[in-house]
Amino acid sequence: MVEEKAKEILKQEEIIRKKKKKNIALYTMYRCFSWDLLFYYAIIYLFLTIEKGLSPAQYMQFDAFYVLFKCGMQIPCTMLIGKIGKRNSLVIANFVLAMHLLVIIFSQSFIDLLLSQVFCAFAFVTKATCESDMLYDALEHNEKRGGIFSKLDGKAMSIYYYLDAISAVLSGFLFVVNAYIPMVICFTIAFISFLVSTKFEDIEVRKKVTIKEEMKSIRYAFRGIFRSKRLKSLLVFNGIFVAILRILQTLRNTILTEIGVEEQYFGVIFAILGIISGIATRNQGRIHSRFRNKTLAFLSIPTACSCLVIGLGLFFHLPIQIMYVIVTIGFIIQYIAKGPYYVLIKRYFNNFTTSQKRVKIATANNIMENAIAAILVFVASYVLEVAPIYDSVVMIGCLAVGGVVLWLDHMRGRVGLKMEEYSKKEIA
């Protein structure tokens, strides 16, 4: 009897080992196509402002509502993941993401576009909560786990940025031919990502829980998370910096239009920037090793300052040749920071955690990130609506620099310490 049980245990371990190996092998291919939308960001601003008739301020509101919806979706999505598992949730999320693109394509009003953002929010909240955890759960539990995760995830993301660069070039020129062509291609890739996600395997055995039990579990987990000064500091910082990145995403398009760049070249510009971001993402490990507990400052301060400098250039009406140089350098700085940041911040959140705690931390992070980002993006959209672009970029740049510097100063002694230097309540 004992021998049979031992054989059964070994058999189950071998099955789990094969599932983990399959997930690891599948993850890179899946992630490089599904980390974000291809054939989308280079032209979505043009698509919505030219084809659907939105103003720049309305476009930023469109983005702000998306962030707000993400905040509201977080608890329901976390409960769904707890109920049906990470793998099934991921499959549903990828399907809904593809459907959201169809809503945008066929939209006839701003209300239709807001509905698409509800779908998009559900999809990306679910993906953000459990997607990278599919890889983390498949890795061996040892001290090298964080480094291996960053290496594999960084590799996948860098490939994504290269693909994004190619798609950006093509989408810019395809947009001039027909505005709907890039959106249809984007939908096709999103649907393929949905099909690939069905190949993942569930690794953990889930216990059946009621909604009441899941809410209680989330409440207790949040209580533990918010006792940690380290995590609270990271949560707020991430919300501020993600908001800055989202605002800059809109401002980049508006700035290019303002300095007279033609539509077909938007894709080429964002393609080059995507390649730069891909190279930087591939080297995120070196950035972390070089700057250690100053990594977040290294990534965030130059990004915020670049916005302010570009704004000052516009405000003082510098010659167009000088503005081309300033804008180019500023955009490069922003993209160098963008790629590595998204990999490294997940590494910092995942440090000193277990699988279940990581889901709760991801939930808390998404709520905080989206609540802070929604408020700041709405503020930025209001500024953009009531003030000229020259004044708007300067004001937003000043707020970005001030917010980043003040919060980094607050984080001293709370983040970036060695494990033994933290008290038990500081480790989630």
Tab-separated table of C-alpha atoms in Angstrom:
chain	number	residue	atom	x	y	z
A	1	MET	CA	0.000	0.000	0.000
A	2	VAL	CA	2.788	2.415	0.945
A	3	GLU	CA	4.642	1.552	-2.261
A	4	GLU	CA	1.521	2.230	-4.371
A	5	LYS	CA	1.040	5.621	-2.685
A	6	ALA	CA	4.683	6.476	-3.324
A	7	LYS	CA	4.278	5.556	-6.996
A	8	GLU	CA	1.140	7.660	-7.228
A	9	ILE	CA	2.934	10.653	-5.678
A	10	LEU	CA	5.831	10.262	-8.103
A	11	LYS	CA	3.384	10.000	-10.989
A	12	GLN	CA	1.625	13.212	-9.923
A	13	GLU	CA	4.962	14.993	-9.518
A	14	GLU	CA	5.991	13.927	-13.015
A	15	ILE	CA	2.690	15.199	-14.447
A	16	ILE	CA	3.170	18.561	-12.698
A	17	ARG	CA	6.796	18.716	-13.872
A	18	LYS	CA	5.699	18.202	-17.490
A	19	LYS	CA	2.979	20.856	-17.128
A	20	LYS	CA	5.533	23.321	-15.744
A	21	LYS	CA	7.948	22.576	-18.564
A	22	LYS	CA	5.188	23.088	-21.132
A	23	ASN	CA	4.122	26.404	-19.579
A	24	ILE	CA	7.703	27.690	-19.522
A	25	ALA	CA	8.222	26.745	-23.172
A	26	LEU	CA	4.891	28.256	-24.231
A	27	TYR	CA	5.244	31.433	-22.188
A	28	THR	CA	7.857	33.232	-24.307
A	29	MET	CA	5.970	32.681	-27.568
A	30	TYR	CA	2.677	33.678	-25.963
A	31	ARG	CA	4.020	36.703	-24.094
A	32	CYS	CA	5.842	38.287	-27.036
A	33	PHE	CA	2.547	38.471	-28.958
A	34	SER	CA	0.137	39.139	-26.107
A	35	TRP	CA	1.990	41.394	-23.653
A	36	ASP	CA	0.168	44.282	-25.297
A	37	LEU	CA	-1.619	45.076	-28.537
A	38	LEU	CA	0.362	45.049	-31.786
A	39	PHE	CA	-0.606	47.338	-34.712
A	40	TYR	CA	-2.476	49.496	-32.192
A	41	TYR	CA	-0.592	52.200	-30.285
A	42	ALA	CA	1.120	53.852	-33.245
A	43	ILE	CA	-2.225	54.653	-34.861
A	44	ILE	CA	-4.985	54.509	-32.202
A	45	TYR	CA	-4.639	58.236	-31.473
A	46	LEU	CA	-4.953	59.006	-35.184
A	47	PHE	CA	-7.762	56.467	-35.618
A	48	LEU	CA	-9.870	57.959	-32.831
A	49	THR	CA	-9.167	61.626	-33.560
A	50	ILE	CA	-9.423	61.433	-37.365
A	51	GLU	CA	-11.736	58.481	-38.048
A	52	LYS	CA	-13.952	58.711	-34.933
A	53	GLY	CA	-13.716	62.491	-34.429
A	54	LEU	CA	-12.369	62.746	-30.855
A	55	SER	CA	-10.406	65.775	-29.627
A	56	PRO	CA	-6.997	65.269	-27.902
A	57	ALA	CA	-8.656	65.940	-24.524
A	58	GLN	CA	-11.420	63.401	-25.292
A	59	TYR	CA	-8.783	60.879	-26.292
A	60	MET	CA	-7.106	61.312	-22.898
A	61	GLN	CA	-10.524	60.932	-21.235
A	62	PHE	CA	-11.013	57.740	-23.252
A	63	ASP	CA	-7.773	56.492	-21.707
A	64	ALA	CA	-8.664	57.798	-18.248
A	65	PHE	CA	-11.996	55.936	-18.254
A	66	TYR	CA	-10.117	52.769	-19.183
A	67	VAL	CA	-7.889	53.189	-16.130
A	68	LEU	CA	-10.933	53.939	-13.949
A	69	PHE	CA	-12.724	50.825	-15.215
A	70	LYS	CA	-9.608	48.786	-14.440
A	71	CYS	CA	-9.818	49.958	-10.838
A	72	GLY	CA	-13.461	48.888	-10.568
A	73	MET	CA	-12.827	45.537	-12.252
A	74	GLN	CA	-10.015	44.425	-9.962
A	75	ILE	CA	-11.972	42.737	-7.140
A	76	PRO	CA	-14.453	40.960	-9.489
A	77	CYS	CA	-11.568	39.756	-11.658
A	78	THR	CA	-9.622	38.503	-8.639
A	79	MET	CA	-12.690	36.610	-7.444
A	80	LEU	CA	-13.111	35.120	-10.922
A	81	ILE	CA	-9.473	33.962	-10.917
A	82	GLY	CA	-9.949	32.395	-7.477
A	83	LYS	CA	-13.089	30.672	-8.707
A	84	ILE	CA	-12.020	29.277	-12.101
A	85	GLY	CA	-8.205	29.420	-11.896
A	86	LYS	CA	-5.464	31.382	-13.622
A	87	ARG	CA	-5.425	29.404	-16.857
A	88	ASN	CA	-9.189	29.598	-17.519
A	89	SER	CA	-9.268	33.265	-16.549
A	90	LEU	CA	-6.434	33.966	-18.965
A	91	VAL	CA	-8.298	32.290	-21.822
A	92	ILE	CA	-11.459	34.327	-21.165
A	93	ALA	CA	-9.442	37.548	-20.847
A	94	ASN	CA	-7.751	37.069	-24.216
A	95	PHE	CA	-11.089	36.380	-25.900
A	96	VAL	CA	-12.679	39.512	-24.385
A	97	LEU	CA	-9.627	41.564	-25.421
A	98	ALA	CA	-10.145	40.531	-29.042
A	99	MET	CA	-13.848	41.421	-28.802
A	100	HIS	CA	-13.037	44.901	-27.442
A	101	LEU	CA	-11.220	45.670	-30.693
A	102	LEU	CA	-14.316	44.796	-32.702
A	103	VAL	CA	-16.338	47.246	-30.586
A	104	ILE	CA	-13.828	50.031	-31.359
A	105	ILE	CA	-13.859	49.199	-35.070
A	106	PHE	CA	-17.681	49.341	-35.295
A	107	SER	CA	-18.227	52.135	-32.733
A	108	GLN	CA	-20.569	54.990	-33.649
A	109	SER	CA	-20.321	57.144	-30.507
A	110	PHE	CA	-18.201	57.952	-27.464
A	111	ILE	CA	-20.473	55.652	-25.416
A	112	ASP	CA	-19.558	52.741	-27.706
A	113	LEU	CA	-15.888	53.542	-27.159
A	114	LEU	CA	-16.414	53.562	-23.379
A	115	LEU	CA	-18.035	50.112	-23.637
A	116	SER	CA	-14.926	48.878	-25.453
A	117	GLN	CA	-12.853	50.188	-22.538
A	118	VAL	CA	-14.947	48.158	-20.088
A	119	PHE	CA	-14.043	45.016	-22.050
A	120	CYS	CA	-10.421	46.112	-22.334
A	121	ALA	CA	-10.228	46.828	-18.602
A	122	PHE	CA	-11.569	43.379	-17.718
A	123	ALA	CA	-9.107	41.723	-20.085
A	124	PHE	CA	-5.973	43.539	-18.974
A	125	VAL	CA	-6.813	43.402	-15.250
A	126	THR	CA	-7.219	39.643	-15.492
A	127	LYS	CA	-4.060	39.280	-17.569
A	128	ALA	CA	-2.036	41.515	-15.242
A	129	THR	CA	-3.162	39.576	-12.165
A	130	CYS	CA	-2.404	36.060	-13.344
A	131	GLU	CA	-0.424	36.160	-16.611
A	132	SER	CA	3.155	36.484	-15.321
A	133	ASP	CA	2.213	34.261	-12.379
A	134	MET	CA	1.715	31.416	-14.867
A	135	LEU	CA	5.463	31.558	-15.447
A	136	TYR	CA	6.379	32.178	-11.800
A	137	ASP	CA	4.381	29.113	-10.674
A	138	ALA	CA	6.235	26.975	-13.234
A	139	LEU	CA	9.717	27.900	-11.950
A	140	GLU	CA	11.599	25.979	-9.270
A	141	HIS	CA	11.345	27.398	-5.754
A	142	ASN	CA	14.905	28.531	-5.075
A	143	GLU	CA	16.930	31.710	-4.656
A	144	LYS	CA	17.475	32.014	-8.420
A	145	ARG	CA	13.749	32.099	-9.132
A	146	GLY	CA	13.447	35.903	-9.301
A	147	GLY	CA	16.433	36.209	-11.625
A	148	ILE	CA	15.189	33.436	-13.929
A	149	PHE	CA	11.728	35.015	-14.019
A	150	SER	CA	13.171	38.423	-14.954
A	151	LYS	CA	15.378	36.846	-17.615
A	152	LEU	CA	12.551	34.896	-19.291
A	153	ASP	CA	9.965	37.654	-18.970
A	154	GLY	CA	12.486	40.270	-20.099
A	155	LYS	CA	13.378	38.177	-23.148
A	156	ALA	CA	9.704	37.822	-24.096
A	157	MET	CA	9.035	41.518	-23.617
A	158	SER	CA	12.087	42.541	-25.627
A	159	ILE	CA	10.860	40.352	-28.514
A	160	TYR	CA	7.466	42.034	-28.168
A	161	TYR	CA	9.091	45.452	-28.527
A	162	TYR	CA	10.866	44.344	-31.710
A	163	LEU	CA	7.578	43.026	-33.115
A	164	ASP	CA	5.880	46.213	-31.983
A	165	ALA	CA	8.516	48.213	-33.883
A	166	ILE	CA	7.791	46.293	-37.097
A	167	SER	CA	4.029	46.598	-36.615
A	168	ALA	CA	4.354	50.331	-35.870
A	169	VAL	CA	6.104	50.997	-39.196
A	170	LEU	CA	3.559	48.966	-41.119
A	171	SER	CA	0.546	50.383	-39.276
A	172	GLY	CA	1.580	53.979	-39.997
A	173	PHE	CA	1.672	53.424	-43.747
A	174	LEU	CA	-1.347	51.077	-43.744
A	175	PHE	CA	-3.330	53.742	-41.875
A	176	VAL	CA	-2.784	56.148	-44.784
A	177	VAL	CA	-4.097	53.486	-47.197
A	178	ASN	CA	-7.108	52.649	-45.015
A	179	ALA	CA	-7.526	53.550	-41.346
A	180	TYR	CA	-9.223	50.229	-40.545
A	181	ILE	CA	-6.502	47.883	-41.864
A	182	PRO	CA	-4.188	48.133	-38.780
A	183	MET	CA	-7.159	47.645	-36.437
A	184	VAL	CA	-8.256	44.476	-38.253
A	185	ILE	CA	-4.705	43.083	-38.099
A	186	CYS	CA	-4.581	43.950	-34.389
A	187	PHE	CA	-7.826	42.014	-33.837
A	188	THR	CA	-6.440	39.017	-35.736
A	189	ILE	CA	-3.286	38.866	-33.577
A	190	ALA	CA	-5.343	39.252	-30.389
A	191	PHE	CA	-7.550	36.343	-31.476
A	192	ILE	CA	-4.479	34.195	-32.177
A	193	SER	CA	-3.205	35.034	-28.666
A	194	PHE	CA	-6.531	33.758	-27.345
A	195	LEU	CA	-6.018	30.458	-29.179
A	196	VAL	CA	-2.453	30.107	-27.858
A	197	SER	CA	-3.583	30.810	-24.270
A	198	THR	CA	-5.819	27.725	-24.400
A	199	LYS	CA	-2.625	25.610	-24.522
A	200	PHE	CA	-1.506	26.582	-20.996
A	201	GLU	CA	-1.889	24.034	-18.186
A	202	ASP	CA	-3.266	24.587	-14.689
A	203	ILE	CA	-0.620	23.622	-12.141
A	204	GLU	CA	-2.141	24.383	-8.759
A	205	VAL	CA	-5.052	22.376	-7.375
A	206	ARG	CA	-7.786	24.832	-6.443
A	207	LYS	CA	-10.077	24.527	-3.463
A	208	LYS	CA	-13.690	25.399	-4.067
A	209	VAL	CA	-14.462	28.640	-2.258
A	210	THR	CA	-17.557	30.782	-1.897
A	211	ILE	CA	-17.668	34.460	-2.811
A	212	LYS	CA	-17.866	35.299	0.905
A	213	GLU	CA	-14.747	33.235	1.626
A	214	GLU	CA	-12.867	34.809	-1.279
A	215	MET	CA	-13.782	38.347	-0.123
A	216	LYS	CA	-12.616	37.471	3.392
A	217	SER	CA	-9.355	36.076	1.998
A	218	ILE	CA	-8.766	39.238	-0.045
A	219	ARG	CA	-9.534	41.457	2.960
A	220	TYR	CA	-7.043	39.641	5.193
A	221	ALA	CA	-4.423	39.625	2.455
A	222	PHE	CA	-4.830	43.369	1.906
A	223	ARG	CA	-4.515	43.991	5.625
A	224	GLY	CA	-1.149	42.230	5.597
A	225	ILE	CA	0.004	44.004	2.444
A	226	PHE	CA	-0.823	47.479	3.738
A	227	ARG	CA	1.037	46.807	6.988
A	228	SER	CA	4.229	46.691	4.952
A	229	LYS	CA	5.826	50.114	4.435
A	230	ARG	CA	7.898	48.577	1.630
A	231	LEU	CA	4.842	47.455	-0.326
A	232	LYS	CA	2.844	50.611	0.382
A	233	SER	CA	5.698	52.725	-0.922
A	234	LEU	CA	6.034	50.591	-4.060
A	235	LEU	CA	2.266	50.614	-4.653
A	236	VAL	CA	2.003	54.409	-4.569
A	237	PHE	CA	5.181	54.932	-6.590
A	238	ASN	CA	3.972	52.517	-9.263
A	239	GLY	CA	0.632	54.337	-9.490
A	240	ILE	CA	2.367	57.696	-9.945
A	241	PHE	CA	4.863	56.474	-12.528
A	242	VAL	CA	2.354	54.434	-14.542
A	243	ALA	CA	0.130	57.531	-14.660
A	244	ILE	CA	3.082	59.534	-16.018
A	245	LEU	CA	3.747	56.875	-18.672
A	246	ARG	CA	0.073	56.849	-19.734
A	247	ILE	CA	-0.090	60.647	-19.933
A	248	LEU	CA	3.131	60.750	-21.955
A	249	GLN	CA	1.635	58.206	-24.362
A	250	THR	CA	-1.034	60.734	-25.358
A	251	LEU	CA	1.257	63.754	-25.194
A	252	ARG	CA	3.756	62.141	-27.587
A	253	ASN	CA	1.097	61.944	-30.296
A	254	THR	CA	-0.099	65.488	-29.632
A	255	ILE	CA	3.474	66.846	-29.639
A	256	LEU	CA	4.289	65.132	-32.948
A	257	THR	CA	1.164	66.635	-34.490
A	258	GLU	CA	2.040	70.043	-33.042
A	259	ILE	CA	5.546	70.107	-34.562
A	260	GLY	CA	4.186	69.076	-37.969
A	261	VAL	CA	5.092	65.382	-38.316
A	262	GLU	CA	3.005	63.683	-41.035
A	263	GLU	CA	0.722	60.784	-40.103
A	264	GLN	CA	2.537	58.066	-42.049
A	265	TYR	CA	5.753	58.736	-40.137
A	266	PHE	CA	4.193	58.188	-36.719
A	267	GLY	CA	4.690	54.463	-37.148
A	268	VAL	CA	8.337	54.809	-38.157
A	269	ILE	CA	9.068	57.003	-35.140
A	270	PHE	CA	7.376	54.643	-32.691
A	271	ALA	CA	9.055	51.667	-34.358
A	272	ILE	CA	12.510	53.103	-33.720
A	273	LEU	CA	11.506	53.933	-30.158
A	274	GLY	CA	10.161	50.397	-29.745
A	275	ILE	CA	13.494	48.911	-30.797
A	276	ILE	CA	15.263	51.129	-28.262
A	277	SER	CA	12.809	49.993	-25.585
A	278	GLY	CA	13.344	46.353	-26.568
A	279	ILE	CA	17.120	46.673	-26.204
A	280	ALA	CA	16.690	48.389	-22.837
A	281	THR	CA	14.253	45.691	-21.670
A	282	ARG	CA	16.693	42.947	-22.657
A	283	ASN	CA	19.260	44.654	-20.412
A	284	GLN	CA	16.969	45.234	-17.427
A	285	GLY	CA	19.081	42.804	-15.370
A	286	ARG	CA	22.187	44.919	-15.966
A	287	ILE	CA	20.284	48.068	-15.054
A	288	HIS	CA	19.200	46.486	-11.771
A	289	SER	CA	22.721	45.206	-11.038
A	290	ARG	CA	24.241	48.608	-11.795
A	291	PHE	CA	21.836	50.846	-9.866
A	292	ARG	CA	20.384	48.463	-7.248
A	293	ASN	CA	18.187	50.440	-4.816
A	294	LYS	CA	18.511	53.532	-7.023
A	295	THR	CA	17.009	51.775	-10.065
A	296	LEU	CA	13.557	53.337	-9.711
A	297	ALA	CA	15.103	56.802	-9.429
A	298	PHE	CA	17.285	56.121	-12.485
A	299	LEU	CA	14.215	55.203	-14.539
A	300	SER	CA	11.683	57.752	-13.272
A	301	ILE	CA	13.488	61.067	-12.764
A	302	PRO	CA	14.864	61.404	-16.343
A	303	THR	CA	11.439	60.377	-17.704
A	304	ALA	CA	9.638	63.107	-15.755
A	305	CYS	CA	12.327	65.685	-16.586
A	306	SER	CA	12.088	64.875	-20.317
A	307	CYS	CA	8.418	65.891	-20.292
A	308	LEU	CA	9.247	69.186	-18.596
A	309	VAL	CA	12.107	69.996	-20.995
A	310	ILE	CA	9.940	69.276	-24.063
A	311	GLY	CA	7.225	71.470	-22.574
A	312	LEU	CA	9.650	74.338	-22.017
A	313	GLY	CA	10.854	74.015	-25.611
A	314	LEU	CA	7.269	74.325	-26.861
A	315	PHE	CA	6.504	77.151	-24.439
A	316	PHE	CA	9.445	79.275	-25.589
A	317	HIS	CA	8.715	78.476	-29.276
A	318	LEU	CA	12.243	77.241	-29.979
A	319	PRO	CA	13.214	76.777	-33.656
A	320	ILE	CA	11.739	73.648	-35.190
A	321	GLN	CA	15.183	72.067	-35.769
A	322	ILE	CA	16.026	72.408	-32.070
A	323	MET	CA	12.597	71.052	-31.115
A	324	TYR	CA	13.200	67.971	-33.278
A	325	VAL	CA	16.398	67.288	-31.287
A	326	ILE	CA	14.759	67.924	-27.896
A	327	VAL	CA	11.710	65.796	-28.719
A	328	THR	CA	13.875	62.957	-30.071
A	329	ILE	CA	16.100	62.853	-26.977
A	330	GLY	CA	13.081	63.153	-24.679
A	331	PHE	CA	11.192	60.300	-26.372
A	332	ILE	CA	14.300	58.073	-26.314
A	333	ILE	CA	14.685	58.640	-22.556
A	334	GLN	CA	11.036	57.755	-21.999
A	335	TYR	CA	11.264	54.522	-23.987
A	336	ILE	CA	14.550	53.463	-22.365
A	337	ALA	CA	12.794	53.676	-18.989
A	338	LYS	CA	9.434	52.214	-20.038
A	339	GLY	CA	10.417	48.642	-20.977
A	340	PRO	CA	12.761	47.751	-18.065
A	341	TYR	CA	10.420	49.393	-15.550
A	342	TYR	CA	7.513	47.023	-16.200
A	343	VAL	CA	9.770	43.978	-15.754
A	344	LEU	CA	11.646	45.240	-12.704
A	345	ILE	CA	8.654	46.549	-10.763
A	346	LYS	CA	7.082	43.065	-10.974
A	347	ARG	CA	10.339	41.605	-9.667
A	348	TYR	CA	10.311	44.012	-6.719
A	349	PHE	CA	6.682	43.214	-5.917
A	350	ASN	CA	7.299	39.453	-6.192
A	351	ASN	CA	10.305	39.444	-3.854
A	352	PHE	CA	9.759	37.526	-0.580
A	353	THR	CA	6.346	36.139	-1.644
A	354	THR	CA	4.421	32.914	-2.200
A	355	SER	CA	2.159	32.101	-5.159
A	356	GLN	CA	-1.096	32.984	-3.362
A	357	LYS	CA	0.335	36.179	-1.909
A	358	ARG	CA	1.554	37.255	-5.336
A	359	VAL	CA	-2.015	37.185	-6.670
A	360	LYS	CA	-3.192	39.328	-3.745
A	361	ILE	CA	-0.264	41.740	-4.163
A	362	ALA	CA	-1.026	41.978	-7.883
A	363	THR	CA	-4.650	42.729	-7.000
A	364	ALA	CA	-3.682	45.448	-4.520
A	365	ASN	CA	-1.201	46.879	-7.006
A	366	ASN	CA	-3.735	47.014	-9.821
A	367	ILE	CA	-6.300	48.761	-7.601
A	368	MET	CA	-3.801	51.342	-6.367
A	369	GLU	CA	-2.186	51.777	-9.781
A	370	ASN	CA	-5.461	52.334	-11.577
A	371	ALA	CA	-7.019	54.552	-8.885
A	372	ILE	CA	-3.994	56.859	-8.818
A	373	ALA	CA	-3.508	56.757	-12.588
A	374	ALA	CA	-7.201	57.460	-13.292
A	375	ILE	CA	-7.173	60.561	-11.089
A	376	LEU	CA	-3.939	61.895	-12.579
A	377	VAL	CA	-4.932	61.164	-16.203
A	378	PHE	CA	-8.304	62.912	-15.705
A	379	VAL	CA	-6.436	65.906	-14.265
A	380	ALA	CA	-4.095	65.881	-17.278
A	381	SER	CA	-7.050	65.679	-19.698
A	382	TYR	CA	-8.622	68.692	-17.997
A	383	VAL	CA	-5.357	70.632	-18.274
A	384	LEU	CA	-5.091	69.692	-21.944
A	385	GLU	CA	-8.693	70.800	-22.544
A	386	VAL	CA	-8.446	74.255	-20.917
A	387	ALA	CA	-4.840	75.227	-21.716
A	388	PRO	CA	-2.798	75.395	-24.935
A	389	ILE	CA	-0.471	72.457	-25.601
A	390	TYR	CA	2.556	74.636	-24.759
A	391	ASP	CA	1.287	75.430	-21.275
A	392	SER	CA	-0.186	71.952	-20.724
A	393	VAL	CA	3.062	70.041	-21.260
A	394	VAL	CA	4.981	72.417	-18.946
A	395	MET	CA	2.387	72.067	-16.167
A	396	ILE	CA	2.213	68.285	-16.520
A	397	GLY	CA	6.040	68.108	-16.565
A	398	CYS	CA	6.304	70.148	-13.348
A	399	LEU	CA	3.748	67.918	-11.601
A	400	ALA	CA	5.548	64.771	-12.820
A	401	VAL	CA	8.968	65.895	-11.600
A	402	GLY	CA	7.593	67.070	-8.256
A	403	GLY	CA	5.571	63.907	-7.642
A	404	VAL	CA	8.414	61.510	-8.506
A	405	VAL	CA	11.099	63.329	-6.514
A	406	LEU	CA	8.940	63.764	-3.394
A	407	TRP	CA	7.821	60.130	-3.324
A	408	LEU	CA	11.316	58.761	-3.972
A	409	ASP	CA	12.487	60.792	-0.985
A	410	HIS	CA	9.654	59.283	1.077
A	411	MET	CA	10.774	55.769	0.055
A	412	ARG	CA	14.260	56.140	1.587
A	413	GLY	CA	14.747	53.461	4.239
A	414	ARG	CA	11.538	51.661	3.195
A	415	VAL	CA	12.459	50.118	-0.181
A	416	GLY	CA	15.629	48.530	-1.547
A	417	LEU	CA	16.899	46.928	1.657
A	418	LYS	CA	18.266	43.406	2.001
A	419	MET	CA	15.860	40.708	3.194
A	420	GLU	CA	17.428	40.470	6.664
A	421	GLU	CA	17.061	44.233	7.109
A	422	TYR	CA	13.259	44.049	6.906
A	423	SER	CA	11.038	43.159	9.841
A	424	LYS	CA	8.587	40.285	9.365
A	425	LYS	CA	5.627	42.596	8.791
A	426	GLU	CA	7.566	44.307	5.990
A	427	ILE	CA	7.716	41.057	4.004
A	428	ALA	CA	4.400	40.134	2.399
